[in-house]
Amino acid sequence: MAVNQILVSVLSILQDEKIPVCVIGELALNYYNVPRVVHDLEFCVPEASLLTAASTLCSTGQYRPRPKMEYDIFTQYKDGFPAFRVQSHPNLAIVLFPDNFFHLSPVGQMIVLRSQKSDISIYSRQILDLVPEKSLEILPFPHLSPYFIGLCRRFFESGDDMARIAAEQLVGGMKLDEAWIQLNLSKAPPKVQYLASVLVDERFSSVDELWDLQMSSFAESDREEELQCIPGSGFQ
């Protein structure tokens, strides 16, 4: 699996330099049962380590700076951040973000630790289509609650519609409800709690048949009791 090979390579390179790193973006959405096509592999590192992380990846010869590209409404949030083409897989790119961009600072405290995964852990089909379970045991994905909060805050602070869409898809993919909000968002800003409740209400009142069909087609194992066993989901 190309995605898995690149993930392991990038993480190994950065971790050898003692740079904390977290997998975000489309792969993090896949991890939390959202059916999203992966265009780029996105990572966040401490803001102070961003340039070091970028130069370290380039120094290996495995990654080359991506030529300047035209951004659109779906990709505008990536503009200005280090992006690289993978030499062995030119159709894939890597983008690095500072951890404060999605409010995941300090990033080392936001990831799902290996010790928090167990024999009863279950992973969504969305991520298993790209990454084998053995790798998921060691890959640093963010806990759902701080990632959700960060997306909401990003939307409020910058009007980033893609961040709001991602938050909405997390609600649908993980079947989040008011109980989850009360358990995980009690210390979040009031605006975030309100938006979360709105998104939950929309999920329960949704008549979007296309989305329902997509979710049922892509997520065979989306029973709530199974989703709640995804490490980092906040249900455990």
PDB file of C-alpha atoms in Angstrom, residues 16-217:
ATOM      1  CA  ASP A  16      14.289  10.272  14.215  1.00  0.00           C
ATOM      2  CA  GLU A  17      14.713  14.044  14.499  1.00  0.00           C
ATOM      3  CA  LYS A  18      12.595  14.042  17.679  1.00  0.00           C
ATOM      4  CA  ILE A  19       9.883  16.082  15.948  1.00  0.00           C
ATOM      5  CA  PRO A  20       6.392  15.262  17.297  1.00  0.00           C
ATOM      6  CA  VAL A  21       3.965  14.648  14.452  1.00  0.00           C
ATOM      7  CA  CYS A  22       0.279  13.911  13.967  1.00  0.00           C
ATOM      8  CA  VAL A  23      -1.609  12.623  10.909  1.00  0.00           C
ATOM      9  CA  ILE A  24      -4.479  14.964   9.989  1.00  0.00           C
ATOM     10  CA  GLY A  25      -6.561  15.838   6.928  1.00  0.00           C
ATOM     11  CA  GLU A  26      -8.312  13.288   4.766  1.00  0.00           C
ATOM     12  CA  LEU A  27      -6.564  10.340   6.410  1.00  0.00           C
ATOM     13  CA  ALA A  28      -7.709  11.459   9.860  1.00  0.00           C
ATOM     14  CA  LEU A  29     -11.254  11.692   8.508  1.00  0.00           C
ATOM     15  CA  ASN A  30     -10.905   8.175   7.082  1.00  0.00           C
ATOM     16  CA  TYR A  31      -9.699   7.012  10.500  1.00  0.00           C
ATOM     17  CA  TYR A  32     -12.921   8.331  12.006  1.00  0.00           C
ATOM     18  CA  ASN A  33     -15.140   6.612   9.434  1.00  0.00           C
ATOM     19  CA  VAL A  34     -15.596   9.435   6.934  1.00  0.00           C
ATOM     20  CA  PRO A  35     -15.498   8.313   3.276  1.00  0.00           C
ATOM     21  CA  ARG A  36     -13.070  10.830   1.779  1.00  0.00           C
ATOM     22  CA  VAL A  37     -10.744  10.313  -1.180  1.00  0.00           C
ATOM     23  CA  VAL A  38      -7.137  10.972  -0.164  1.00  0.00           C
ATOM     24  CA  HIS A  39      -5.483  13.592  -2.373  1.00  0.00           C
ATOM     25  CA  ASP A  40      -2.621  14.629  -0.074  1.00  0.00           C
ATOM     26  CA  LEU A  41      -1.082  13.209   3.081  1.00  0.00           C
ATOM     27  CA  GLU A  42      -1.313  15.940   5.714  1.00  0.00           C
ATOM     28  CA  PHE A  43       0.688  16.151   8.923  1.00  0.00           C
ATOM     29  CA  CYS A  44       1.019  18.704  11.682  1.00  0.00           C
ATOM     30  CA  VAL A  45       4.157  19.359  13.706  1.00  0.00           C
ATOM     31  CA  PRO A  46       5.021  21.934  16.371  1.00  0.00           C
ATOM     32  CA  GLU A  47       5.051  25.427  14.895  1.00  0.00           C
ATOM     33  CA  ALA A  48       8.670  25.913  15.968  1.00  0.00           C
ATOM     34  CA  SER A  49       9.670  22.716  14.136  1.00  0.00           C
ATOM     35  CA  LEU A  50       7.850  23.345  10.844  1.00  0.00           C
ATOM     36  CA  LEU A  51      10.846  24.559   8.830  1.00  0.00           C
ATOM     37  CA  THR A  52      13.116  21.919  10.350  1.00  0.00           C
ATOM     38  CA  ALA A  53      10.615  19.207   9.441  1.00  0.00           C
ATOM     39  CA  ALA A  54      10.396  20.511   5.871  1.00  0.00           C
ATOM     40  CA  SER A  55      14.159  20.686   5.372  1.00  0.00           C
ATOM     41  CA  THR A  56      14.631  17.266   6.947  1.00  0.00           C
ATOM     42  CA  LEU A  57      12.216  15.640   4.504  1.00  0.00           C
ATOM     43  CA  CYS A  58      13.900  17.366   1.542  1.00  0.00           C
ATOM     44  CA  SER A  59      17.355  16.295   2.694  1.00  0.00           C
ATOM     45  CA  THR A  60      16.456  12.625   2.269  1.00  0.00           C
ATOM     46  CA  GLY A  61      15.997  12.977  -1.485  1.00  0.00           C
ATOM     47  CA  GLN A  62      12.716  11.085  -1.224  1.00  0.00           C
ATOM     48  CA  TYR A  63      10.616  14.253  -1.279  1.00  0.00           C
ATOM     49  CA  ARG A  64      10.839  17.318  -3.516  1.00  0.00           C
ATOM     50  CA  PRO A  65       9.075  20.672  -3.080  1.00  0.00           C
ATOM     51  CA  ARG A  66       5.812  20.647  -4.996  1.00  0.00           C
ATOM     52  CA  PRO A  67       5.671  23.196  -7.824  1.00  0.00           C
ATOM     53  CA  LYS A  68       3.419  26.155  -7.115  1.00  0.00           C
ATOM     54  CA  MET A  69      -0.154  25.278  -7.955  1.00  0.00           C
ATOM     55  CA  GLU A  70      -3.504  26.967  -8.318  1.00  0.00           C
ATOM     56  CA  TYR A  71      -5.695  26.597  -5.245  1.00  0.00           C
ATOM     57  CA  ASP A  72      -9.473  26.488  -5.158  1.00  0.00           C
ATOM     58  CA  ILE A  73     -12.133  26.575  -2.452  1.00  0.00           C
ATOM     59  CA  PHE A  74     -11.348  22.973  -1.547  1.00  0.00           C
ATOM     60  CA  THR A  75      -7.577  23.380  -1.260  1.00  0.00           C
ATOM     61  CA  GLN A  76      -7.085  27.042  -0.313  1.00  0.00           C
ATOM     62  CA  TYR A  77      -6.296  26.149   3.297  1.00  0.00           C
ATOM     63  CA  LYS A  78      -3.050  24.488   2.135  1.00  0.00           C
ATOM     64  CA  ASP A  79      -1.700  27.632   0.500  1.00  0.00           C
ATOM     65  CA  GLY A  80       1.544  28.859   2.041  1.00  0.00           C
ATOM     66  CA  PHE A  81       2.520  25.649   3.813  1.00  0.00           C
ATOM     67  CA  PRO A  82       5.365  23.272   2.886  1.00  0.00           C
ATOM     68  CA  ALA A  83       4.218  20.753   0.276  1.00  0.00           C
ATOM     69  CA  PHE A  84       6.228  17.979  -1.339  1.00  0.00           C
ATOM     70  CA  ARG A  85       5.942  15.478  -4.138  1.00  0.00           C
ATOM     71  CA  VAL A  86       6.824  11.893  -3.277  1.00  0.00           C
ATOM     72  CA  GLN A  87       9.600  10.803  -5.634  1.00  0.00           C
ATOM     73  CA  SER A  88       8.472   7.170  -5.692  1.00  0.00           C
ATOM     74  CA  HIS A  89       4.775   8.065  -6.096  1.00  0.00           C
ATOM     75  CA  PRO A  90       4.473  11.365  -8.023  1.00  0.00           C
ATOM     76  CA  ASN A  91       0.679  11.303  -7.781  1.00  0.00           C
ATOM     77  CA  LEU A  92       0.864  11.711  -3.999  1.00  0.00           C
ATOM     78  CA  ALA A  93       1.893  14.810  -2.099  1.00  0.00           C
ATOM     79  CA  ILE A  94       2.730  15.652   1.501  1.00  0.00           C
ATOM     80  CA  VAL A  95       1.661  18.865   3.221  1.00  0.00           C
ATOM     81  CA  LEU A  96       2.997  20.033   6.586  1.00  0.00           C
ATOM     82  CA  PHE A  97       1.012  22.300   8.912  1.00  0.00           C
ATOM     83  CA  PRO A  98       1.980  23.930  12.215  1.00  0.00           C
ATOM     84  CA  ASP A  99       0.061  22.385  15.096  1.00  0.00           C
ATOM     85  CA  ASN A 100      -1.593  25.688  15.995  1.00  0.00           C
ATOM     86  CA  PHE A 101      -3.269  25.922  12.567  1.00  0.00           C
ATOM     87  CA  PHE A 102      -5.954  23.448  13.651  1.00  0.00           C
ATOM     88  CA  HIS A 103      -5.456  24.167  17.362  1.00  0.00           C
ATOM     89  CA  LEU A 104      -3.701  20.864  18.028  1.00  0.00           C
ATOM     90  CA  SER A 105      -0.973  22.367  20.165  1.00  0.00           C
ATOM     91  CA  PRO A 106       0.944  20.809  21.812  1.00  0.00           C
ATOM     92  CA  VAL A 107       0.632  18.107  19.178  1.00  0.00           C
ATOM     93  CA  GLY A 108       2.313  15.437  21.289  1.00  0.00           C
ATOM     94  CA  GLN A 109      -0.576  15.576  23.753  1.00  0.00           C
ATOM     95  CA  MET A 110      -3.286  15.309  21.091  1.00  0.00           C
ATOM     96  CA  ILE A 111      -2.441  11.952  19.541  1.00  0.00           C
ATOM     97  CA  VAL A 112      -3.909   8.551  20.318  1.00  0.00           C
ATOM     98  CA  LEU A 113      -1.141   6.690  22.115  1.00  0.00           C
ATOM     99  CA  ARG A 114      -0.323   3.075  21.426  1.00  0.00           C
ATOM    100  CA  SER A 115      -1.149   2.287  25.054  1.00  0.00           C
ATOM    101  CA  GLN A 116      -4.700   3.544  24.417  1.00  0.00           C
ATOM    102  CA  LYS A 117      -5.247   0.873  21.777  1.00  0.00           C
ATOM    103  CA  SER A 118      -6.183  -2.655  22.773  1.00  0.00           C
ATOM    104  CA  ASP A 119      -7.356  -6.054  21.575  1.00  0.00           C
ATOM    105  CA  ILE A 120     -10.939  -4.769  21.461  1.00  0.00           C
ATOM    106  CA  SER A 121     -10.024  -1.807  19.265  1.00  0.00           C
ATOM    107  CA  ILE A 122     -11.897  -1.625  15.971  1.00  0.00           C
ATOM    108  CA  TYR A 123     -10.919   0.452  12.954  1.00  0.00           C
ATOM    109  CA  SER A 124     -13.184   1.806  10.242  1.00  0.00           C
ATOM    110  CA  ARG A 125     -13.222   0.317   6.793  1.00  0.00           C
ATOM    111  CA  GLN A 126     -12.368   3.751   5.412  1.00  0.00           C
ATOM    112  CA  ILE A 127      -8.861   3.632   6.892  1.00  0.00           C
ATOM    113  CA  LEU A 128      -8.353  -0.118   6.575  1.00  0.00           C
ATOM    114  CA  ASP A 129      -8.726   0.231   2.810  1.00  0.00           C
ATOM    115  CA  LEU A 130      -5.512   2.293   2.892  1.00  0.00           C
ATOM    116  CA  VAL A 131      -3.565   1.290   5.976  1.00  0.00           C
ATOM    117  CA  PRO A 132      -3.193  -2.204   7.497  1.00  0.00           C
ATOM    118  CA  GLU A 133      -4.335  -2.686  11.065  1.00  0.00           C
ATOM    119  CA  LYS A 134      -0.793  -3.430  12.242  1.00  0.00           C
ATOM    120  CA  SER A 135       0.310   0.049  11.173  1.00  0.00           C
ATOM    121  CA  LEU A 136      -2.728   1.677  12.767  1.00  0.00           C
ATOM    122  CA  GLU A 137      -1.499   0.444  16.121  1.00  0.00           C
ATOM    123  CA  ILE A 138       1.489   2.800  15.898  1.00  0.00           C
ATOM    124  CA  LEU A 139       0.386   5.674  13.661  1.00  0.00           C
ATOM    125  CA  PRO A 140      -0.257   8.998  15.488  1.00  0.00           C
ATOM    126  CA  PHE A 141      -3.819  10.053  14.721  1.00  0.00           C
ATOM    127  CA  PRO A 142      -5.460  12.833  16.759  1.00  0.00           C
ATOM    128  CA  HIS A 143      -8.078  12.220  19.406  1.00  0.00           C
ATOM    129  CA  LEU A 144     -11.482  12.978  17.936  1.00  0.00           C
ATOM    130  CA  SER A 145     -12.519  15.690  20.393  1.00  0.00           C
ATOM    131  CA  PRO A 146      -9.524  18.062  19.998  1.00  0.00           C
ATOM    132  CA  TYR A 147      -9.525  17.489  16.243  1.00  0.00           C
ATOM    133  CA  PHE A 148     -13.234  18.303  16.039  1.00  0.00           C
ATOM    134  CA  ILE A 149     -12.770  21.367  18.245  1.00  0.00           C
ATOM    135  CA  GLY A 150      -9.839  22.529  16.130  1.00  0.00           C
ATOM    136  CA  LEU A 151     -11.836  22.254  12.916  1.00  0.00           C
ATOM    137  CA  CYS A 152     -14.710  24.240  14.418  1.00  0.00           C
ATOM    138  CA  ARG A 153     -12.383  26.938  15.731  1.00  0.00           C
ATOM    139  CA  ARG A 154     -10.689  27.120  12.344  1.00  0.00           C
ATOM    140  CA  PHE A 155     -14.092  27.704  10.741  1.00  0.00           C
ATOM    141  CA  PHE A 156     -15.053  30.447  13.192  1.00  0.00           C
ATOM    142  CA  GLU A 157     -11.712  32.243  13.030  1.00  0.00           C
ATOM    143  CA  SER A 158     -11.072  32.142   9.285  1.00  0.00           C
ATOM    144  CA  GLY A 159     -14.343  31.228   7.605  1.00  0.00           C
ATOM    145  CA  ASP A 160     -12.750  28.020   6.320  1.00  0.00           C
ATOM    146  CA  ASP A 161     -15.773  26.190   4.909  1.00  0.00           C
ATOM    147  CA  MET A 162     -13.770  22.999   4.390  1.00  0.00           C
ATOM    148  CA  ALA A 163     -13.127  22.859   8.137  1.00  0.00           C
ATOM    149  CA  ARG A 164     -16.861  23.074   8.827  1.00  0.00           C
ATOM    150  CA  ILE A 165     -17.580  20.396   6.229  1.00  0.00           C
ATOM    151  CA  ALA A 166     -14.999  18.135   7.855  1.00  0.00           C
ATOM    152  CA  ALA A 167     -16.592  18.691  11.277  1.00  0.00           C
ATOM    153  CA  GLU A 168     -20.012  17.895   9.824  1.00  0.00           C
ATOM    154  CA  GLN A 169     -18.698  14.716   8.237  1.00  0.00           C
ATOM    155  CA  LEU A 170     -17.143  13.615  11.519  1.00  0.00           C
ATOM    156  CA  VAL A 171     -20.549  13.957  13.177  1.00  0.00           C
ATOM    157  CA  GLY A 172     -22.104  11.807  10.464  1.00  0.00           C
ATOM    158  CA  GLY A 173     -19.299   9.290  10.144  1.00  0.00           C
ATOM    159  CA  MET A 174     -19.002   8.667  13.884  1.00  0.00           C
ATOM    160  CA  LYS A 175     -22.728   9.085  14.611  1.00  0.00           C
ATOM    161  CA  LEU A 176     -21.996  11.674  17.283  1.00  0.00           C
ATOM    162  CA  ASP A 177     -24.820  12.722  19.583  1.00  0.00           C
ATOM    163  CA  GLU A 178     -25.521  15.069  22.486  1.00  0.00           C
ATOM    164  CA  ALA A 179     -24.125  12.546  24.958  1.00  0.00           C
ATOM    165  CA  TRP A 180     -20.774  12.611  23.144  1.00  0.00           C
ATOM    166  CA  ILE A 181     -20.835  16.413  23.138  1.00  0.00           C
ATOM    167  CA  GLN A 182     -21.445  16.568  26.878  1.00  0.00           C
ATOM    168  CA  LEU A 183     -18.707  14.021  27.529  1.00  0.00           C
ATOM    169  CA  ASN A 184     -16.042  15.513  25.268  1.00  0.00           C
ATOM    170  CA  LEU A 185     -16.777  19.185  24.619  1.00  0.00           C
ATOM    171  CA  SER A 186     -17.652  20.514  28.073  1.00  0.00           C
ATOM    172  CA  LYS A 187     -14.506  22.683  28.114  1.00  0.00           C
ATOM    173  CA  ALA A 188     -14.701  23.735  24.466  1.00  0.00           C
ATOM    174  CA  PRO A 189     -15.618  27.332  23.551  1.00  0.00           C
ATOM    175  CA  PRO A 190     -19.402  27.903  23.682  1.00  0.00           C
ATOM    176  CA  LYS A 191     -19.524  28.548  19.926  1.00  0.00           C
ATOM    177  CA  VAL A 192     -17.973  25.141  19.303  1.00  0.00           C
ATOM    178  CA  GLN A 193     -20.494  23.434  21.577  1.00  0.00           C
ATOM    179  CA  TYR A 194     -23.330  25.227  19.821  1.00  0.00           C
ATOM    180  CA  LEU A 195     -22.085  24.281  16.347  1.00  0.00           C
ATOM    181  CA  ALA A 196     -21.649  20.680  17.470  1.00  0.00           C
ATOM    182  CA  SER A 197     -25.263  20.582  18.671  1.00  0.00           C
ATOM    183  CA  VAL A 198     -26.447  22.103  15.394  1.00  0.00           C
ATOM    184  CA  LEU A 199     -24.555  19.475  13.407  1.00  0.00           C
ATOM    185  CA  VAL A 200     -25.948  16.680  15.571  1.00  0.00           C
ATOM    186  CA  ASP A 201     -29.490  18.017  15.115  1.00  0.00           C
ATOM    187  CA  GLU A 202     -28.913  18.178  11.372  1.00  0.00           C
ATOM    188  CA  ARG A 203     -27.702  14.590  11.388  1.00  0.00           C
ATOM    189  CA  PHE A 204     -30.866  13.359  13.065  1.00  0.00           C
ATOM    190  CA  SER A 205     -33.138  15.449  10.867  1.00  0.00           C
ATOM    191  CA  SER A 206     -31.208  14.926   7.659  1.00  0.00           C
ATOM    192  CA  VAL A 207     -33.098  13.978   4.542  1.00  0.00           C
ATOM    193  CA  ASP A 208     -29.956  13.889   2.430  1.00  0.00           C
ATOM    194  CA  GLU A 209     -30.522  10.549   0.772  1.00  0.00           C
ATOM    195  CA  LEU A 210     -27.324  10.819  -1.267  1.00  0.00           C
ATOM    196  CA  TRP A 211     -25.194  11.157   1.880  1.00  0.00           C
ATOM    197  CA  ASP A 212     -27.037   8.295   3.566  1.00  0.00           C
ATOM    198  CA  LEU A 213     -26.480   6.111   0.515  1.00  0.00           C
ATOM    199  CA  GLN A 214     -22.808   7.047   0.388  1.00  0.00           C
ATOM    200  CA  MET A 215     -22.309   6.266   4.045  1.00  0.00           C
ATOM    201  CA  SER A 216     -24.062   2.909   3.788  1.00  0.00           C
ATOM    202  CA  SER A 217     -22.109   2.016   0.661  1.00  0.00           C
TER     203      SER A 217
END
